[in-house]
Structure formats: structure tokens, C-alpha cells
Amino acid sequence: MKANFIINGKAFEFEFAPHAKLLDVLRENGFTEVKCGCREGFCGACSVLLDGRLVNSCKIYAASAKDREITTVKKIGTLHEPHPIQEAFVEAGAVQCGYCTPGMVLATYTLLERNPNPTDEEIKEALDGNFCRCTGYVKIIDAVKLAAEKVKEND
Ligand code: FES
Ligand code: FES
């Protein structure tokens, strides 16, 4: 089947099997910033925003995302134009292998959009669906708090 998607503000048409998951269609078409982890909806590596809502793209049929707006971490910021959240993750030492980072950044982005001053508990709750095998989470929580400060400064 074929379907249209708006990805990071641009229109695309992709062909894929009816049962294909959004994660695979994105990665097969070059959006490799969306990472593949557990494929079971547990790790959050495959996070994207679908119409602004944080979802696990491994659990979504691509067909159900047709004509909808998909945002990957590259729309939030890039290596040369990083978002304050990405700067905060680097400065706080919250990026080691980096595999979880795209999902962590998107989860942080949606958290700070709805709650600019999260407590530690609120940060833990918001990142509950995103696993990190490297950092032990302490630096990630520090990064989210630093990100909150940076986002406020940039407003
Ligand atoms: Fe989707 Fe783990 S790969 S939640
Ligand atoms: Fe390696 Fe999080 S930095 S999984």
C-alpha cells in the first residue's frame, strides 16, 4: 500500500506492507534517528511525536499514521543547531552510547511543553517509558532540570 505522511514538516509518500510498523517505515526511508530497541513498546528508543503526542513507533501501524504529522528528534534540533534540551543532555553528561537519547530528548520536550518546572518525581514519571542502559538515570534527571532552565532562558 501507499500513504502520505508529514515528517518534520515535509510531505512524503511511502510504499509499505499493510502490516508494517511505523518504526520500520521511517527507518527504511532514512529516518534512522528513530532507534529500534525492544520492538515491544517498553524501551522508548523508537519514540516519535505523532500529531504532537509522544508514541512508540514500534507499536503503531504505519497505515494508522497516514496523513498525520510525525516529528523525529531531528526536527527538535540537529548537531549544528541543537535544541537547548540537547545541549543540556551533553553538558550534564547524560549521553553515553546515545542510543536512548533521541527518545529521551523527545520525552523531555513533551514534558517541558506541558510542565516547564518539573520536580524530580515528575521527571521520573515522564521518562518512565524510556530506558537507558548506560547512565544510571541520575545524569539524565540532571539534564532535564538543566534543560528546563535553558528553555526558560531562551523563551
Ligand atoms: Fe519501541 Fe522499544 S523499540 S519501545
Ligand atoms: Fe546508552 Fe542511554 S546513553 S542507552
mmCIF file of C-alpha atoms and ligand atoms in Angstrom:
data_model
loop_
_atom_site.group_PDB
_atom_site.id
_atom_site.type_symbol
_atom_site.label_atom_id
_atom_site.label_comp_id
_atom_site.label_asym_id
_atom_site.label_seq_id
_atom_site.Cartn_x
_atom_site.Cartn_y
_atom_site.Cartn_z
ATOM 1 C CA MET A 1 0.000 0.000 0.000
ATOM 2 C CA LYS A 2 0.980 3.647 -0.380
ATOM 3 C CA ALA A 3 0.336 6.501 2.021
ATOM 4 C CA ASN A 4 1.310 10.092 2.644
ATOM 5 C CA PHE A 5 2.930 11.392 5.803
ATOM 6 C CA ILE A 6 4.131 14.768 7.010
ATOM 7 C CA ILE A 7 7.524 14.154 8.599
ATOM 8 C CA ASN A 8 9.385 17.011 10.251
ATOM 9 C CA GLY A 9 7.253 19.448 8.262
ATOM 10 C CA LYS A 10 7.766 17.858 4.828
ATOM 11 C CA ALA A 11 5.374 15.713 2.787
ATOM 12 C CA PHE A 12 6.395 12.148 1.877
ATOM 13 C CA GLU A 13 4.727 9.233 0.131
ATOM 14 C CA PHE A 14 5.932 5.755 1.075
ATOM 15 C CA GLU A 15 5.033 2.278 -0.109
ATOM 16 C CA PHE A 16 4.926 -0.442 2.552
ATOM 17 C CA ALA A 17 3.266 -3.706 3.544
ATOM 18 C CA PRO A 18 -0.153 -3.283 5.217
ATOM 19 C CA HIS A 19 1.160 -4.736 8.490
ATOM 20 C CA ALA A 20 4.372 -2.617 8.545
ATOM 21 C CA LYS A 21 5.100 -0.727 11.720
ATOM 22 C CA LEU A 22 5.777 2.999 11.625
ATOM 23 C CA LEU A 23 9.263 2.411 13.109
ATOM 24 C CA ASP A 24 10.310 0.245 10.159
ATOM 25 C CA VAL A 25 8.820 2.510 7.500
ATOM 26 C CA LEU A 26 10.622 5.502 8.999
ATOM 27 C CA ARG A 27 13.976 3.736 9.263
ATOM 28 C CA GLU A 28 13.712 2.163 5.802
ATOM 29 C CA ASN A 29 13.180 5.650 4.399
ATOM 30 C CA GLY A 30 16.217 7.199 6.054
ATOM 31 C CA PHE A 31 14.850 8.403 9.389
ATOM 32 C CA THR A 32 17.439 6.373 11.270
ATOM 33 C CA GLU A 33 17.437 8.835 14.146
ATOM 34 C CA VAL A 34 14.379 6.816 15.254
ATOM 35 C CA LYS A 35 16.059 3.920 17.048
ATOM 36 C CA CYS A 36 14.956 0.314 17.199
ATOM 37 C CA GLY A 37 15.219 -1.253 20.645
ATOM 38 C CA CYS A 38 12.816 -3.786 22.103
ATOM 39 C CA ARG A 39 10.050 -3.630 19.451
ATOM 40 C CA GLU A 40 7.668 -4.345 22.328
ATOM 41 C CA GLY A 41 6.704 -0.865 23.484
ATOM 42 C CA PHE A 42 8.912 -0.926 26.591
ATOM 43 C CA CYS A 43 12.166 0.936 25.896
ATOM 44 C CA GLY A 44 11.140 4.205 24.212
ATOM 45 C CA ALA A 45 14.097 4.147 21.780
ATOM 46 C CA CYS A 46 11.642 4.386 18.875
ATOM 47 C CA SER A 47 9.802 7.443 20.245
ATOM 48 C CA VAL A 48 8.363 9.971 17.821
ATOM 49 C CA LEU A 49 5.690 12.618 18.166
ATOM 50 C CA LEU A 50 2.505 11.741 16.285
ATOM 51 C CA ASP A 51 0.383 14.858 15.955
ATOM 52 C CA GLY A 52 2.390 16.225 18.887
ATOM 53 C CA ARG A 53 1.853 13.225 21.162
ATOM 54 C CA LEU A 54 4.751 11.021 22.293
ATOM 55 C CA VAL A 55 4.304 7.472 20.949
ATOM 56 C CA ASN A 56 6.370 4.319 20.490
ATOM 57 C CA SER A 57 6.595 3.947 16.721
ATOM 58 C CA CYS A 58 7.224 0.187 17.054
ATOM 59 C CA LYS A 59 3.672 -0.250 18.334
ATOM 60 C CA ILE A 60 1.939 1.797 15.644
ATOM 61 C CA TYR A 61 0.968 0.516 12.215
ATOM 62 C CA ALA A 62 2.334 2.858 9.563
ATOM 63 C CA ALA A 63 -1.096 2.749 7.921
ATOM 64 C CA SER A 64 -2.674 4.283 11.011
ATOM 65 C CA ALA A 65 -0.259 7.237 10.817
ATOM 66 C CA LYS A 66 -1.113 8.120 7.218
ATOM 67 C CA ASP A 67 -1.791 11.789 6.549
ATOM 68 C CA ARG A 68 -0.627 12.595 10.082
ATOM 69 C CA GLU A 69 2.224 14.713 11.362
ATOM 70 C CA ILE A 70 5.285 12.853 12.601
ATOM 71 C CA THR A 71 8.130 14.584 14.418
ATOM 72 C CA THR A 72 11.502 12.946 14.981
ATOM 73 C CA VAL A 73 14.321 14.275 17.127
ATOM 74 C CA LYS A 74 15.903 15.916 14.066
ATOM 75 C CA LYS A 75 13.048 18.430 13.950
ATOM 76 C CA ILE A 76 13.764 19.369 17.581
ATOM 77 C CA GLY A 77 17.425 20.127 16.849
ATOM 78 C CA THR A 78 20.475 18.938 14.935
ATOM 79 C CA LEU A 79 24.196 18.596 15.552
ATOM 80 C CA HIS A 80 24.829 22.066 14.145
ATOM 81 C CA GLU A 81 21.693 23.661 15.557
ATOM 82 C CA PRO A 82 20.998 21.834 18.794
ATOM 83 C CA HIS A 83 17.930 22.500 20.883
ATOM 84 C CA PRO A 84 18.635 23.630 24.489
ATOM 85 C CA ILE A 85 17.419 20.206 25.627
ATOM 86 C CA GLN A 86 20.110 18.528 23.519
ATOM 87 C CA GLU A 87 22.745 20.963 24.807
ATOM 88 C CA ALA A 88 21.661 20.172 28.365
ATOM 89 C CA PHE A 89 21.975 16.404 27.794
ATOM 90 C CA VAL A 90 25.537 16.849 26.534
ATOM 91 C CA GLU A 91 26.531 19.324 29.266
ATOM 92 C CA ALA A 92 25.106 17.146 32.037
ATOM 93 C CA GLY A 93 26.958 14.054 30.761
ATOM 94 C CA ALA A 94 23.644 12.295 30.061
ATOM 95 C CA VAL A 95 24.753 10.936 26.684
ATOM 96 C CA GLN A 96 26.975 7.868 26.706
ATOM 97 C CA CYS A 97 26.260 5.433 23.844
ATOM 98 C CA GLY A 98 23.475 7.805 22.787
ATOM 99 C CA TYR A 99 21.047 5.095 21.704
ATOM 100 C CA CYS A 100 18.340 6.218 24.119
ATOM 101 C CA THR A 101 18.981 9.923 23.580
ATOM 102 C CA PRO A 102 16.546 10.671 20.708
ATOM 103 C CA GLY A 103 13.689 9.189 22.736
ATOM 104 C CA MET A 104 14.839 10.891 25.942
ATOM 105 C CA VAL A 105 15.010 14.262 24.186
ATOM 106 C CA LEU A 106 11.507 13.863 22.737
ATOM 107 C CA ALA A 107 10.103 12.761 26.105
ATOM 108 C CA THR A 108 11.780 15.774 27.745
ATOM 109 C CA TYR A 109 10.430 18.062 25.043
ATOM 110 C CA THR A 110 6.830 16.973 25.642
ATOM 111 C CA LEU A 111 7.325 17.158 29.422
ATOM 112 C CA LEU A 112 8.664 20.730 29.346
ATOM 113 C CA GLU A 113 5.913 21.794 26.965
ATOM 114 C CA ARG A 114 3.245 20.864 29.492
ATOM 115 C CA ASN A 115 5.277 21.479 32.659
ATOM 116 C CA PRO A 116 8.183 23.962 32.473
ATOM 117 C CA ASN A 117 9.194 23.380 36.127
ATOM 118 C CA PRO A 118 9.074 19.629 36.734
ATOM 119 C CA THR A 119 10.055 18.111 40.060
ATOM 120 C CA ASP A 120 12.370 15.089 40.198
ATOM 121 C CA GLU A 121 9.311 12.866 40.647
ATOM 122 C CA GLU A 122 7.579 14.407 37.638
ATOM 123 C CA ILE A 123 10.734 13.916 35.552
ATOM 124 C CA LYS A 124 10.959 10.258 36.587
ATOM 125 C CA GLU A 125 7.301 9.765 35.719
ATOM 126 C CA ALA A 126 7.656 11.481 32.324
ATOM 127 C CA LEU A 127 10.713 9.379 31.406
ATOM 128 C CA ASP A 128 9.234 6.181 32.769
ATOM 129 C CA GLY A 129 8.814 4.730 29.278
ATOM 130 C CA ASN A 130 12.383 5.482 28.175
ATOM 131 C CA PHE A 131 15.145 3.079 29.184
ATOM 132 C CA CYS A 132 18.835 3.897 29.379
ATOM 133 C CA ARG A 133 21.364 1.073 29.794
ATOM 134 C CA CYS A 134 24.375 3.339 30.316
ATOM 135 C CA THR A 135 23.879 6.344 32.566
ATOM 136 C CA GLY A 136 22.003 5.094 35.625
ATOM 137 C CA TYR A 137 19.492 7.922 35.069
ATOM 138 C CA VAL A 138 20.983 10.382 37.596
ATOM 139 C CA LYS A 139 22.641 12.429 34.879
ATOM 140 C CA ILE A 140 19.527 12.230 32.740
ATOM 141 C CA ILE A 141 17.450 13.746 35.544
ATOM 142 C CA ASP A 142 20.139 16.444 35.958
ATOM 143 C CA ALA A 143 19.961 17.044 32.194
ATOM 144 C CA VAL A 144 16.195 17.522 32.245
ATOM 145 C CA LYS A 145 16.496 20.040 35.104
ATOM 146 C CA LEU A 146 19.243 21.893 33.217
ATOM 147 C CA ALA A 147 17.105 21.749 30.057
ATOM 148 C CA ALA A 148 14.187 23.326 31.935
ATOM 149 C CA GLU A 149 16.456 26.227 32.937
ATOM 150 C CA LYS A 150 17.817 26.635 29.409
ATOM 151 C CA VAL A 151 14.366 26.523 27.790
ATOM 152 C CA LYS A 152 13.148 29.226 30.192
ATOM 153 C CA GLU A 153 16.202 31.396 29.392
ATOM 154 C CA ASN A 154 15.530 31.009 25.656
ATOM 155 C CA ASP A 155 11.839 31.980 25.937
HETATM 156 FE FE1 FES B 1 9.731 0.710 20.508
HETATM 157 FE FE2 FES B 1 11.370 -0.285 22.337
HETATM 158 S S1 FES B 1 11.649 -0.204 20.161
HETATM 159 S S2 FES B 1 9.509 0.814 22.649
HETATM 160 FE FE1 FES B 2 23.371 4.430 26.224
HETATM 161 FE FE2 FES B 2 21.282 5.674 27.262
HETATM 162 S S1 FES B 2 23.237 6.515 26.830
HETATM 163 S S2 FES B 2 21.352 3.672 26.462
#
